[in-house]
Every structure is written in structure tokens, then in C-alpha cells.
Amino acid sequence: MMDERLRKPRIDDVARRAGVSTATVSRALATPDQVKPKTRAAVEKAVLETGYVLNVAARNLRTNRTHAVLAVVPDVANIFFSQVLRGISDTLHQHGYRLVIADTGNDPERERDHAEFAQAGWVDGLLLLNGRLLPTPPGGRRRLAVPTVSLCERIPGSDIPYVETANREAARAMTEHLLQLGHRRIGYVCGPPNNILEHDRFAGYRDALAARGLVPDLALVRPGDYTLAAGEAAASAYLALPELPDAVFASNDAMAMGLIRGFTAAGLSVPEAISIAGFDDIEFAGAYNPALTTVHQARSEIGARATTMLIDLIEGRQPASREVHLPAEIVMRDSTRER
Amino acid sequence: MMDERLRKPRIDDVARRAGVSTATVSRALATPDQVKPKTRAAVEKAVLETGYVLNVAARNLRTNRTHAVLAVVPDVANIFFSQVLRGISDTLHQHGYRLVIADTGNDPERERDHAEFAQAGWVDGLLLLNGRLLPTPPGGRRRLAVPTVSLCERIPGSDIPYVETANREAARAMTEHLLQLGHRRIGYVCGPPNNILEHDRFAGYRDALAARGLVPDLALVRPGDYTLAAGEAAASAYLALPELPDAVFASNDAMAMGLIRGFTAAGLSVPEAISIAGFDDIEFAGAYNPALTTVHQARSEIGARATTMLIDLIEGRQPASREVHLPAEIVMRDSTRER
DNA sequence: TTTCGATTTGTAATCGATTACATTTTTTCC
DNA sequence: GGAAAAAATGTAATCGATTACAAATCGAAA
């Protein structure tokens, strides 16, 4: 008796109460129009009375589906990724899926662990927000992989479908913008060397210069690692040069902000003395002082597109395209001006 | 034959290959030291050979545990929450749990949906990063709730354990800091009116003034909603006053940045003409121009503490405390100075 | 009214692991 | 070497749903 009230009600408790079979209860809940309205009502009543909640594990086991998708993210706290996640989350929700996030903290071991767990039927699909992970089939042999899409960074040498920003074209456009403003000595602050995004962006920078018959002055190309500090360091390096650049294009916004801080701390004002451009259009780029000219990536759009692709894959449809390059947009604000 | 190679191997395939029973395989994998080293090796070999991966759904069903925790977040793209998530994710990982994130997009319907699903055995515990959600027991009657902890905002009128920043004390300390710098006409830009955090922060502001026998000048208290635009609007409002405040304390960083932008746009320099302080110490507060004086919340620490509490609850231990107020720290940077 | 097809419902097998309990093997100790 | 204790392994029930197939019910046409 007391047991009855405490034990979690199961589908057969509902069935008994409604005077039908478990099959009917299951159908009344999952496919209501396969069931006579009258029985359906009886079942719904019984569900309410018993406080029945379906057991997800049992359903997953039986149907071999979870209606969940795993996103493997290097760092949820990174504002860039978190906005992509927003696009993912919304799109999944629209299609009746749930989101499981694995924050790997940039730890390859954790990445592998999660990718492996994904194969265990823990989710129906996999979104990789990181170009590094090459999910080796579990056990290193057979490939029974879960549908997978990568985004933000394509995975070099793999045939996993992906969605990313057209980095090269965007960097080229931004560099052209600076050239059009009359700048000629244009500096560039790099991202981490073996990053594929960085590779594309730097190529775009050189494309634009080459189109005008210019070659990059190596003294104006500074190393960096996407941190504010790297931008500040680059600013010091430029200040030590006999002649300052007219403008500097940083391959992300944090470094652009570092440059601005470095230059203003030295008494140079931006954009009067020097123009600075960034890449990413992170949330505070527009709020910065001065507001940052930068490349806007449609972050949630990237997430949304990749998710649509993944759902197509999961549900056995052929996605419209396996390689999507989303155009980015130059946002002109106050950190650049005509020479 | 071909089937053999394509079908996903199950535990009994491994058992057969290793020449043991399924029970032994299960033990060899889950509790290796309950099994003779020799058999264990045989099982491991068979696992590799077959490419076996355990079926999560089956295990979850049988054990009635998932080793996953659901975090219900109003907005993953919000930098504040995403850093809390980082603390959550790390702590969970340390204890062998996984993180499931439900981004509700501030939609109460989605919140309820997720909370309900959590009861379905989809996760072992629930973390609520939002003060609004009062998870009604499913069906509105029986309460067989999953262990739950709320964080960031306590849930008024509920007995759910929580972890939050000591907002009132922190706001009081920041206001005192401004008073000590010699400021007397101290403005305050509010957050959304019925937000419990805001309530606490405003109370702290008044506490500090009251301690000096001052009463807040209502003309200096401006409404806001945690957005940059609200800060800019407040700046305009202050500029329209016959006499400017000496300093303004904004109840979050975005609004503080808006104030700085508004004042500098009007030709006033910060902190020379007016001191500005924020609250939260978001990622770019230190990178701002000028670097923002603000209240640092230990965001990942909040996540970590709440997670520890939740795991205690899940594993049947009594958590050390059911209400944790973490002290915050004033970070003095360049946006405030002596009068 | 009867019959046939369509609709609705029920019976029972099934998904793939874990684990209580029983049984066998190994170790310990006199 | 043998008895008792400890360790290792095996047998089979079990978790809670879904669904193929069979059976029952219903409605419409003849």
C-alpha cells in the first residue's frame, strides 16, 4: 500500500488503472491518433492520477534512439563557442532533440573519452566544435560511427561534413578595407601557428596585399595566440620599430583590444594615430572603447546550419551540402579611419 | 558471417570470445579487481578484438543511474553563465559525471519541459542556474524529485539548497570603496526590478550609504536592465542633471561600460571627471579602456561548489551546508580614482 | 443480416546490460 | 593433506519500455 504510493509508477500501473494493455498506453502517449479518443482520454487520466513519467533509459534501450545530440566543445566559457552553442541549442529544440555538452577543457583525453561514449548509444549524433579531434573508431578498428558534423574549424584530412566561416575571404576583405582607407604599412598579428583558421586568415591577408602587388613586410607580422596579452606584446613590438605601421589587423578581437590598450597606454590614440581591426565580433567588440572594427561571424548561424545537417544525417536524409562556408561581414566601427 | 561483422557487438559476444560468462565480462569492465588478472586480460583482449562498446541505455535501465547531471541555463551564450558552467563541467568530470545542458532561452515552457524530463531518469541530478524555475513535481502532485541544487540566484520561497555570491555584502563593499575615495554623490544604475540579485545589490548600496548617515539621492538612482544600452541611457540622464554625480556604481559590468561610453562620448573622461564601478568582473572588464573597477565573482567556484553539493546529494551524503554565500572581491582598476 | 476490410487493442518477445545468489576454484592455515 | 575461508565465476532474473503479430472490434457495403 505505502509501497504503491512511493514506487515510481510504471507503464503497467497506468495500464491497469486505465483498464487497457501497456501497448495501448504506449501508443496513446507516443502516437495518439492510433488510439480511440475515448481510450486515449482514459489513459491520460490514468497518467495524471498515477503521476506516471516514462523511463527514458528503457525507451532508449528499446528504440535505440535517444533524441539527444552531443556537442564536444573545447571550452564552454569561451564566448565564441557559447554563441555557437546557442544556435545549436535552438535548432535542436525545434526538432525535438536535446543537447548534451561535453566541455573538454582542451584536453584531448577527455575528447576521446566523450567521442567514445557517444558511440555507446548515449546520443544520436555528434557535433565537433574543434578541429583537433579526429574521432578514431572505438577500439581503433571497426567504424560504426554515430553521425557527425564538425563546425567552426574543419578537420583537415577527414571527410566529416562541416560548416565554417569563409575565413580566408573575410580576412582578405578586411585587409582590402584597410587598403582602401589609404593604409599601406599594414601589420598583422597572428593566431597560434598550426591552427587551420589562422592559416586561412593569414592567407586572406596576403591575398589582399598580393592583389595590389604588395608583399607583407615581415617586420609587421607578429606572432600571437589569441590572447589580450599577445596583443599588448605586439603593440610593444611595433612601438620599438623605427617606423610605426599605419594599421594593424589582428586575427581575433582579444588581440585587437590588446593592441589598442598597448598603443593608448603609450600615448597613441586609436584610430587617430593608428587603425586597428579585429576578427570575430565578440560580444564586447561593439562596446569597446573605441568600438572595434572587426569581422562579424554569424556564430549562431554556424551552429544552426551544422545542426540541421546533423539532423538530416541522423534521420537518414542526405544533407543539402557537406561543406558549408558561411560568408562573414565586415563591421566598420570606430577603431579604423582613413589615413 | 557478414552480420557478425556489422552487428554492434554485445556483452555476450565478448563473453563467448573470452570464454567466460557475461557476468564476468561486466565485472572485468566495471570492477576490475573483482576478477582474476588472467581472466581480466582475456576479457580486455576480447573487447579489443570485437570492438565492443557498452550500451549506455541498457546500463542506465538496469542500474537506474546515468552518471549525468542536467544544468538548466537561461542562456549559454551569456558569458556569466558560461563561466559558471566551466566550473560545473570540471567538477563533474572529476567525479565521473557528465554534463547535460538545457539552454532554455529564458522560456519558462522549455524550463518546465526539461525539469520534467529530468524526473524521467534522464539524469541523476539537476542544477538550476536560474532563480525563476520552481520545478513543480510532474503531474503536479507527487514529489519524487531528482536531487537539485540552485546556483547564482537562490529561489525565493523554496528549500532547494543553493550557492550564490554574497551580493549584498559585495555591493556594500564597493560603495564603501567609492566613499573612501572621497566621493559623496554616488549614483547607482539598477538591474531589472524583480530580480533577486538586483534586490540584494541595491540593498548593499544603501547599507553603505546608511552607514555614513547618507540617504540615496533618488535622482542619482537610474533604472536599468543589465544591457550596455541601459548604461548609455543612464549616462545621458546623468548628463542632463544640473550637477553630475562624483561616481556611479552600475549593478553589472555591461552597464558600467555603457556609462563609460556615454560619458566619454560627451567629452568627459573616466576616471578623471567621474569614477565608474561595475559588478561581475566579466572577461573583458580588465581589457576595457579604461580597465574597469568591479566586483569579482568567483564564477567557476560557484559552479564547483554547487556541483559538489549536488554530488553529495546524489550519492546520499549530507552536504556540508545547504546555503552557501561566496564572498566576492573588489578589483580596483582604472575606472575609479580619488576625488 | 452477413461479410469483408479497416481500425483498435492485446500478447508477449525483445532491447543489452547488471547483480543476487549459487557454485566452483583458490588460498590459507593448522 | 585437508578443512575452512576467501575469491572468482556462472546462472538466470530483472530493469521498463516498444512493437511485431495476432485477435478483437467496428463500420460499411451487399
XYZ file of C-alpha atoms in Angstrom, chain A residues 9-233:
225
model
C 4.785 4.271 -11.362
C 5.477 2.261 -14.483
C 3.618 1.913 -17.683
C 1.770 -1.148 -16.453
C 0.493 0.732 -13.419
C -1.078 3.170 -15.815
C -2.381 0.362 -17.969
C -4.055 -1.369 -15.045
C -5.619 1.819 -13.846
C -6.929 2.724 -17.285
C -8.097 -0.832 -17.883
C -6.051 -1.305 -21.038
C -2.814 -3.003 -22.031
C 0.640 -1.493 -21.818
C 0.773 -1.464 -25.587
C -2.202 0.821 -25.693
C -0.735 3.143 -23.096
C 2.479 3.345 -25.037
C 0.583 4.133 -28.216
C -1.703 6.623 -26.546
C 1.341 8.569 -25.441
C 3.616 8.201 -28.451
C 1.157 8.047 -31.330
C -2.132 9.383 -30.001
C -4.057 9.069 -33.244
C -3.595 5.339 -33.368
C -5.866 5.136 -30.382
C -9.583 5.723 -29.969
C -10.270 9.130 -28.414
C -12.123 7.515 -25.572
C -9.271 5.184 -24.589
C -6.811 7.961 -25.060
C -8.707 10.056 -22.565
C -8.792 7.181 -20.109
C -5.057 6.729 -20.441
C -4.372 10.416 -19.990
C -6.475 10.410 -16.882
C -4.613 7.411 -15.502
C -1.294 9.057 -16.249
C -2.282 12.082 -14.261
C -3.660 10.038 -11.404
C -0.623 7.861 -11.076
C 1.886 10.637 -11.764
C 3.479 8.469 -14.374
C 6.666 9.620 -16.081
C 8.172 7.500 -18.784
C 11.530 5.927 -18.130
C 13.958 7.347 -20.628
C 16.533 4.621 -20.277
C 14.015 1.907 -21.037
C 12.775 3.708 -24.089
C 16.258 4.419 -25.344
C 17.217 0.812 -24.915
C 14.235 -0.466 -26.788
C 14.201 2.073 -29.617
C 17.926 2.517 -29.866
C 17.398 6.252 -30.132
C 17.964 8.980 -27.573
C 16.858 12.151 -29.327
C 19.930 13.795 -27.913
C 22.982 15.224 -29.597
C 26.417 15.663 -28.097
C 28.418 18.805 -28.721
C 32.088 18.458 -27.956
C 33.416 21.899 -27.070
C 36.952 22.885 -26.156
C 35.717 25.487 -23.695
C 32.147 26.474 -22.914
C 33.369 29.607 -21.197
C 34.763 30.868 -24.451
C 32.296 33.420 -25.660
C 32.770 32.406 -29.230
C 31.703 28.844 -28.650
C 28.939 29.720 -26.312
C 27.171 31.698 -29.005
C 27.544 28.868 -31.452
C 26.018 26.639 -28.815
C 23.082 28.941 -28.649
C 22.372 28.342 -32.329
C 22.790 24.627 -31.835
C 20.538 24.500 -28.832
C 17.727 26.404 -30.510
C 17.811 24.325 -33.660
C 17.884 21.069 -31.764
C 14.950 22.125 -29.680
C 12.940 22.935 -32.785
C 13.439 19.403 -33.978
C 12.712 17.708 -30.711
C 16.268 16.890 -29.745
C 18.177 17.649 -26.601
C 21.682 18.931 -26.210
C 24.430 17.251 -24.266
C 27.568 19.296 -23.922
C 30.984 17.927 -23.246
C 33.431 20.613 -22.271
C 36.797 19.060 -22.846
C 38.843 21.889 -21.405
C 41.102 21.452 -24.419
C 42.136 18.079 -23.098
C 42.470 15.523 -25.918
C 41.990 12.689 -23.470
C 38.600 13.994 -22.462
C 37.753 14.498 -26.103
C 38.430 10.904 -26.916
C 36.546 9.730 -23.887
C 33.468 11.631 -24.922
C 33.628 10.638 -28.541
C 33.828 7.046 -27.431
C 30.908 7.399 -25.100
C 28.937 8.838 -27.959
C 29.319 5.537 -29.784
C 27.796 3.806 -26.796
C 24.367 4.969 -27.795
C 24.483 7.827 -25.378
C 23.429 10.225 -28.137
C 22.178 10.034 -31.699
C 24.716 12.420 -33.193
C 27.902 14.299 -32.603
C 28.884 17.908 -33.193
C 32.586 18.696 -33.029
C 33.408 22.328 -32.363
C 37.070 21.686 -32.585
C 39.345 20.916 -35.476
C 41.718 18.819 -33.469
C 39.613 15.817 -32.666
C 39.785 13.009 -35.131
C 37.477 10.508 -33.551
C 39.177 7.210 -34.038
C 36.641 4.440 -34.181
C 36.421 2.819 -30.763
C 38.910 0.069 -30.315
C 40.724 1.579 -33.244
C 39.173 -0.834 -35.703
C 35.608 -1.085 -36.712
C 33.739 2.010 -37.776
C 30.152 2.077 -36.692
C 30.254 5.775 -36.150
C 27.489 7.970 -34.928
C 26.521 10.687 -37.434
C 28.944 13.545 -37.017
C 29.315 17.116 -38.221
C 32.184 19.425 -37.412
C 31.878 23.151 -37.211
C 33.898 26.300 -36.669
C 37.034 24.514 -37.748
C 37.029 21.900 -40.428
C 39.047 18.811 -39.624
C 41.914 18.592 -42.069
C 42.250 15.264 -43.794
C 38.862 13.919 -42.798
C 35.657 13.607 -44.747
C 33.413 14.677 -41.918
C 30.957 17.261 -43.206
C 31.492 20.720 -41.807
C 30.254 24.274 -41.518
C 32.611 27.176 -41.056
C 33.101 30.839 -41.768
C 34.817 31.704 -45.007
C 37.854 32.895 -43.072
C 40.163 33.495 -45.962
C 37.711 35.607 -47.921
C 36.794 37.555 -44.806
C 40.386 38.320 -43.883
C 41.033 39.380 -47.428
C 38.037 41.691 -47.379
C 39.133 43.278 -44.126
C 42.641 43.844 -45.412
C 41.218 45.367 -48.562
C 39.112 47.632 -46.430
C 42.241 48.891 -44.688
C 43.972 49.391 -48.021
C 41.020 51.356 -49.285
C 41.302 53.621 -46.283
C 44.709 54.534 -47.639
C 46.863 52.423 -45.360
C 49.864 50.727 -46.879
C 52.017 49.548 -43.983
C 49.521 47.098 -42.594
C 50.576 44.907 -39.714
C 49.148 41.501 -38.911
C 49.027 39.751 -35.564
C 48.809 36.006 -35.994
C 46.935 33.321 -34.124
C 48.526 30.071 -32.977
C 50.701 28.716 -35.799
C 49.181 25.330 -36.500
C 45.597 26.422 -36.304
C 43.725 25.951 -39.537
C 41.615 29.069 -39.022
C 44.736 31.108 -38.566
C 46.184 29.617 -41.680
C 43.152 30.742 -43.671
C 43.084 34.210 -42.207
C 46.728 34.876 -42.803
C 46.302 33.638 -46.357
C 43.459 36.117 -46.809
C 45.671 38.939 -45.541
C 48.362 38.045 -48.055
C 45.788 37.636 -50.836
C 44.680 41.209 -50.408
C 48.205 42.590 -50.361
C 49.180 40.489 -53.338
C 46.206 41.779 -55.294
C 47.788 45.225 -55.006
C 51.212 43.934 -55.819
C 52.392 44.311 -52.220
C 54.317 41.765 -50.222
C 53.879 41.537 -46.456
C 56.667 43.245 -44.558
C 57.758 40.508 -42.183
C 58.657 43.024 -39.500
C 54.969 43.911 -39.391
C 53.779 40.342 -38.924
C 53.798 39.470 -35.253
C 53.122 36.131 -33.603
C 50.196 35.767 -31.233
C 47.938 33.278 -29.510
C 44.503 34.878 -29.463
C 45.016 36.428 -26.022
C 44.811 40.040 -24.944
C 48.369 39.837 -23.675
C 49.593 38.805 -27.098
C 48.041 41.968 -28.499
C 49.743 44.096 -25.904
C 53.056 42.424 -26.620
